C-alpha positions as a Python dict, from the first residue, in 0.01 Angstrom:
ca = {
    (1, 'M'): (0, 0, 0),
    (2, 'Y'): (-67, -296, -227),
    (3, 'F'): (21, -541, 50),
    (4, 'L'): (-201, -353, 294),
    (5, 'F'): (-516, -310, 87),
    (6, 'F'): (-515, -638, -104),
    (7, 'L'): (-388, -879, 161),
    (8, 'I'): (-363, -757, 518),
    (9, 'I'): (-697, -574, 544),
    (10, 'P'): (-906, -849, 374),
    (11, 'I'): (-748, -1118, 592),
    (12, 'C'): (-799, -912, 908),
    (13, 'A'): (-1160, -846, 806),
    (14, 'L'): (-1220, -1219, 762),
    (15, 'I'): (-1069, -1302, 1101),
    (16, 'A'): (-1260, -1017, 1265),
    (17, 'K'): (-1586, -1145, 1118),
    (18, 'A'): (-1513, -1497, 1239),
    (19, 'S'): (-1421, -1368, 1587),
    (20, 'Q'): (-1773, -1231, 1629),
    (21, 'N'): (-1869, -1587, 1717),
    (22, 'S'): (-1794, -1704, 2066),
    (23, 'F'): (-1506, -1947, 2107),
    (24, 'I'): (-1747, -2236, 2172),
    (25, 'D'): (-1954, -2151, 1864),
    (26, 'F'): (-1640, -2116, 1655),
    (27, 'I'): (-1514, -2461, 1758),
    (28, 'T'): (-1859, -2613, 1709),
    (29, 'I'): (-1892, -2479, 1356),
    (30, 'A'): (-1531, -2553, 1262),
    (31, 'T'): (-1547, -2914, 1384),
    (32, 'Q'): (-1893, -3013, 1264),
    (33, 'P'): (-1878, -3347, 1076),
    (34, 'I'): (-1950, -3200, 733),
    (35, 'A'): (-1672, -2943, 779),
    (36, 'L'): (-1421, -3205, 897),
    (37, 'S'): (-1506, -3419, 596),
    (38, 'A'): (-1458, -3121, 363),
    (39, 'Y'): (-1118, -3042, 521),
    (40, 'S'): (-1014, -3405, 482),
    (41, 'V'): (-1115, -3427, 116),
    (42, 'T'): (-960, -3089, 29),
    (43, 'F'): (-620, -3139, 190),
    (44, 'S'): (-584, -3508, 109),
    (45, 'M'): (-662, -3459, -260),
    (46, 'A'): (-439, -3150, -271),
    (47, 'F'): (-160, -3362, -121),
    (48, 'V'): (-214, -3634, -382),
    (49, 'A'): (-211, -3374, -660),
    (50, 'S'): (109, -3224, -516),
    (51, 'L'): (283, -3562, -519),
    (52, 'F'): (180, -3614, -881),
    (53, 'N'): (295, -3265, -978),
    (54, 'A'): (621, -3301, -788),
    (55, 'F'): (719, -3609, -988),
    (56, 'F'): (588, -3530, -1334),
    (57, 'G'): (638, -3155, -1303),
    (58, 'F'): (1008, -3212, -1232),
    (59, 'I'): (1041, -3444, -1531),
    (60, 'L'): (857, -3200, -1757),
    (61, 'A'): (1074, -2907, -1650),
    (62, 'W'): (1387, -3116, -1702),
    (63, 'V'): (1280, -3222, -2052),
    (64, 'L'): (1188, -2868, -2156),
    (65, 'V'): (1526, -2731, -2045),
    (66, 'R'): (1762, -3012, -2140),
    (67, 'Y'): (1619, -3146, -2467),
    (68, 'N'): (1516, -3015, -2807),
    (69, 'F'): (1235, -3191, -2992),
    (70, 'P'): (956, -3109, -3239),
    (71, 'G'): (669, -2931, -3070),
    (72, 'K'): (878, -2808, -2777),
    (73, 'R'): (757, -2448, -2809),
    (74, 'F'): (396, -2562, -2823),
    (75, 'L'): (439, -2776, -2512),
    (76, 'D'): (618, -2497, -2329),
    (77, 'A'): (335, -2255, -2410),
    (78, 'A'): (70, -2510, -2312),
    (79, 'I'): (214, -2528, -1960),
    (80, 'D'): (65, -2184, -1888),
    (81, 'L'): (-278, -2276, -2024),
    (82, 'P'): (-433, -2328, -1677),
    (83, 'F'): (-335, -1968, -1594),
    (84, 'A'): (-520, -1829, -1897),
    (85, 'V'): (-826, -2055, -1913),
    (86, 'P'): (-1117, -1976, -1677),
    (87, 'T'): (-1150, -2248, -1418),
    (88, 'S'): (-1509, -2316, -1521),
    (89, 'V'): (-1388, -2384, -1876),
    (90, 'A'): (-1120, -2615, -1737),
    (91, 'G'): (-1381, -2802, -1534),
    (92, 'L'): (-1610, -2838, -1835),
    (93, 'T'): (-1320, -2967, -2044),
    (94, 'L'): (-1219, -3222, -1782),
    (95, 'A'): (-1579, -3331, -1733),
    (96, 'T'): (-1613, -3385, -2108),
    (97, 'V'): (-1292, -3582, -2147),
    (98, 'Y'): (-1315, -3791, -1829),
    (99, 'S'): (-1690, -3858, -1834),
    (100, 'P'): (-1802, -4218, -1900),
    (101, 'E'): (-1868, -4113, -2261),
    (102, 'G'): (-1545, -3914, -2296),
    (103, 'W'): (-1227, -4020, -2473),
    (104, 'I'): (-1033, -4104, -2158),
    (105, 'G'): (-1329, -4177, -1930),
    (106, 'E'): (-1466, -4443, -2162),
    (107, 'F'): (-1128, -4616, -2172),
    (108, 'L'): (-1086, -4607, -1793),
    (109, 'G'): (-1442, -4728, -1750),
    (110, 'R'): (-1345, -5060, -1908),
    (111, 'F'): (-1126, -5118, -1602),
    (112, 'G'): (-1393, -5005, -1358),
    (113, 'I'): (-1230, -4664, -1296),
    (114, 'Q'): (-1462, -4366, -1267),
    (115, 'V'): (-1308, -4019, -1257),
    (116, 'I'): (-1594, -3770, -1274),
    (117, 'Y'): (-1802, -3725, -959),
    (118, 'T'): (-1543, -3897, -742),
    (119, 'R'): (-1243, -3789, -535),
    (120, 'L'): (-1025, -3897, -827),
    (121, 'G'): (-1193, -3626, -1033),
    (122, 'V'): (-1116, -3374, -759),
    (123, 'A'): (-749, -3472, -765),
    (124, 'T'): (-742, -3458, -1147),
    (125, 'A'): (-876, -3102, -1152),
    (126, 'M'): (-627, -2999, -882),
    (127, 'V'): (-342, -3141, -1088),
    (128, 'F'): (-457, -2946, -1392),
    (129, 'V'): (-465, -2608, -1217),
    (130, 'S'): (-147, -2649, -1010),
    (131, 'L'): (104, -2825, -1237),
    (132, 'P'): (242, -2500, -1393),
    (133, 'F'): (369, -2379, -1055),
    (134, 'V'): (617, -2667, -1027),
    (135, 'V'): (738, -2642, -1386),
    (136, 'R'): (778, -2265, -1389),
    (137, 'S'): (956, -2263, -1053),
    (138, 'L'): (1215, -2517, -1167),
    (139, 'Q'): (1283, -2401, -1523),
    (140, 'P'): (1484, -2083, -1442),
    (141, 'V'): (1703, -2267, -1191),
    (142, 'L'): (1767, -2553, -1431),
    (143, 'Q'): (1865, -2308, -1704),
    (144, 'E'): (2122, -2141, -1476),
    (145, 'I'): (2302, -2466, -1386),
    (146, 'D'): (2623, -2485, -1586),
    (147, 'S'): (2669, -2815, -1772),
    (148, 'Q'): (3040, -2800, -1687),
    (149, 'I'): (2951, -2884, -1326),
    (150, 'E'): (2809, -3216, -1440),
    (151, 'E'): (3108, -3281, -1665),
    (152, 'A'): (3344, -3213, -1376),
    (153, 'S'): (3153, -3457, -1159),
    (154, 'W'): (3165, -3726, -1425),
    (155, 'S'): (3537, -3669, -1484),
    (156, 'L'): (3595, -3733, -1112),
    (157, 'G'): (3426, -4071, -1144),
    (158, 'A'): (3078, -3993, -1014),
    (159, 'S'): (2789, -4189, -1159),
    (160, 'P'): (2496, -4008, -1324),
    (161, 'Y'): (2281, -4084, -1019),
    (162, 'S'): (2543, -3951, -776),
    (163, 'T'): (2588, -3642, -991),
    (164, 'F'): (2216, -3575, -985),
    (165, 'R'): (2177, -3642, -611),
    (166, 'K'): (2483, -3455, -486),
    (167, 'V'): (2548, -3190, -750),
    (168, 'L'): (2227, -3102, -934),
    (169, 'F'): (1943, -3161, -691),
    (170, 'P'): (2066, -2950, -392),
    (171, 'P'): (2046, -2616, -582),
    (172, 'L'): (1711, -2725, -727),
    (173, 'L'): (1560, -2816, -390),
    (174, 'P'): (1446, -2465, -280),
    (175, 'A'): (1275, -2398, -614),
    (176, 'F'): (1129, -2749, -612),
    (177, 'I'): (980, -2702, -264),
    (178, 'T'): (849, -2357, -359),
    (179, 'G'): (676, -2488, -672),
    (180, 'V'): (518, -2783, -492),
    (181, 'T'): (400, -2560, -208),
    (182, 'L'): (251, -2302, -441),
    (183, 'G'): (76, -2578, -633),
    (184, 'F'): (-57, -2724, -309),
    (185, 'S'): (-194, -2386, -203),
    (186, 'R'): (-350, -2333, -545),
    (187, 'A'): (-518, -2673, -527),
    (188, 'I'): (-665, -2596, -185),
    (189, 'G'): (-825, -2276, -311),
    (190, 'E'): (-961, -2413, -639),
    (191, 'Y'): (-1337, -2391, -692),
    (192, 'G'): (-1450, -2335, -1051),
    (193, 'S'): (-1326, -2659, -1204),
    (194, 'L'): (-1391, -2876, -898),
    (195, 'V'): (-1758, -2787, -874),
    (196, 'L'): (-1806, -2937, -1223),
    (197, 'V'): (-1605, -3259, -1187),
    (198, 'S'): (-1723, -3360, -840),
    (199, 'S'): (-2070, -3454, -721),
    (200, 'N'): (-2039, -3209, -427),
    (201, 'I'): (-2203, -3462, -196),
    (202, 'P'): (-2114, -3424, 175),
    (203, 'Y'): (-1890, -3697, 318),
    (204, 'K'): (-1806, -3810, -36),
    (205, 'D'): (-1620, -3551, -245),
    (206, 'L'): (-1737, -3215, -108),
    (207, 'I'): (-1441, -2979, -70),
    (208, 'A'): (-1404, -2680, 161),
    (209, 'S'): (-1440, -2407, -103),
    (210, 'V'): (-1768, -2555, -229),
    (211, 'L'): (-1892, -2593, 129),
    (212, 'I'): (-1818, -2225, 192),
    (213, 'F'): (-2013, -2127, -120),
    (214, 'Q'): (-2305, -2350, -21),
    (215, 'N'): (-2322, -2177, 317),
    (216, 'L'): (-2321, -1839, 144),
    (217, 'E'): (-2607, -1950, -79),
    (218, 'Q'): (-2802, -2040, 235),
    (219, 'Y'): (-2718, -1698, 388),
    (220, 'S'): (-2510, -1869, 661),
    (221, 'L'): (-2240, -1604, 652),
    (222, 'G'): (-2115, -1692, 1000),
    (223, 'Q'): (-2054, -2057, 917),
    (224, 'A'): (-1893, -1970, 584),
    (225, 'T'): (-1660, -1725, 758),
    (226, 'V'): (-1555, -1974, 1023),
    (227, 'I'): (-1478, -2249, 770),
    (228, 'A'): (-1289, -2001, 550),
    (229, 'T'): (-1087, -1888, 852),
    (230, 'V'): (-992, -2246, 938),
    (231, 'V'): (-876, -2314, 581),
    (232, 'L'): (-684, -1985, 584),
    (233, 'L'): (-507, -2066, 910),
    (234, 'I'): (-416, -2418, 800),
    (235, 'S'): (-285, -2298, 464),
    (236, 'F'): (-86, -2017, 624),
    (237, 'S'): (66, -2260, 876),
    (238, 'I'): (175, -2491, 595),
    (239, 'L'): (331, -2205, 398),
    (240, 'L'): (503, -2074, 709),
    (241, 'G'): (640, -2419, 787),
    (242, 'V'): (775, -2463, 434),
    (243, 'S'): (930, -2118, 445),
    (244, 'S'): (1102, -2208, 772),
    (245, 'I'): (1237, -2528, 620),
    (246, 'Q'): (1373, -2335, 321),
    (247, 'S'): (1543, -2080, 549),
    (248, 'W'): (1700, -2360, 750),
    (249, 'N'): (1819, -2528, 429),
    (250, 'R'): (1975, -2203, 301),
    (251, 'N'): (2153, -2144, 633),
    (252, 'K'): (2279, -2501, 631),
    (253, 'Q'): (2418, -2462, 280),
    (254, 'K'): (2594, -2139, 379),
}
């Protein structure tokens, strides 16, 4: 019942609304230059944020599981902060810190780097809201790996790199892919923080979610529905592809 009323019916309603347009009108709206630019900015910046989260999220999860240090509990609790903080608050915080007058923005400005109101600001906000997915997906798997497996590998003459690549990383791979994919999906759907850190100018840093909202403000429900449907289909295709890769990897391991 939950799956039906909170997922299937809303998605079907969205697709049904979009299908009220003729095929030619649907393609025309979906491929208009401003929409193509919004797709490009959204998915490219989400991809950049996913790469960042994949690298640093893995390191952060590894450090939290394998090492003890002062402030570990505080850092571990802070990972979930993006889940608890309203996205508008997150956007305001990022805009304050990375503005030309902010602590970090002023420093970066000395090197000619502007974060706020650029695509870099979009990627920064996406990193903020999606990093916890990678860390929280990896932590339980890392905690279940027995340290004796590593010791056995070392006793057989394997180097630390070989032990990591052949012994530790394979069982981590499914959780790693899941976390990165969830973070990528979360970045695509972000709105509240991005609307504050980007200039929302078409062909510059306008993202798909903001474009949809702008169409709704202009009472262009048909255009908003078509663009939302395109983003939905692309996101679902990516998730389906990743799920297929994970199934293939599990079958290969068996």
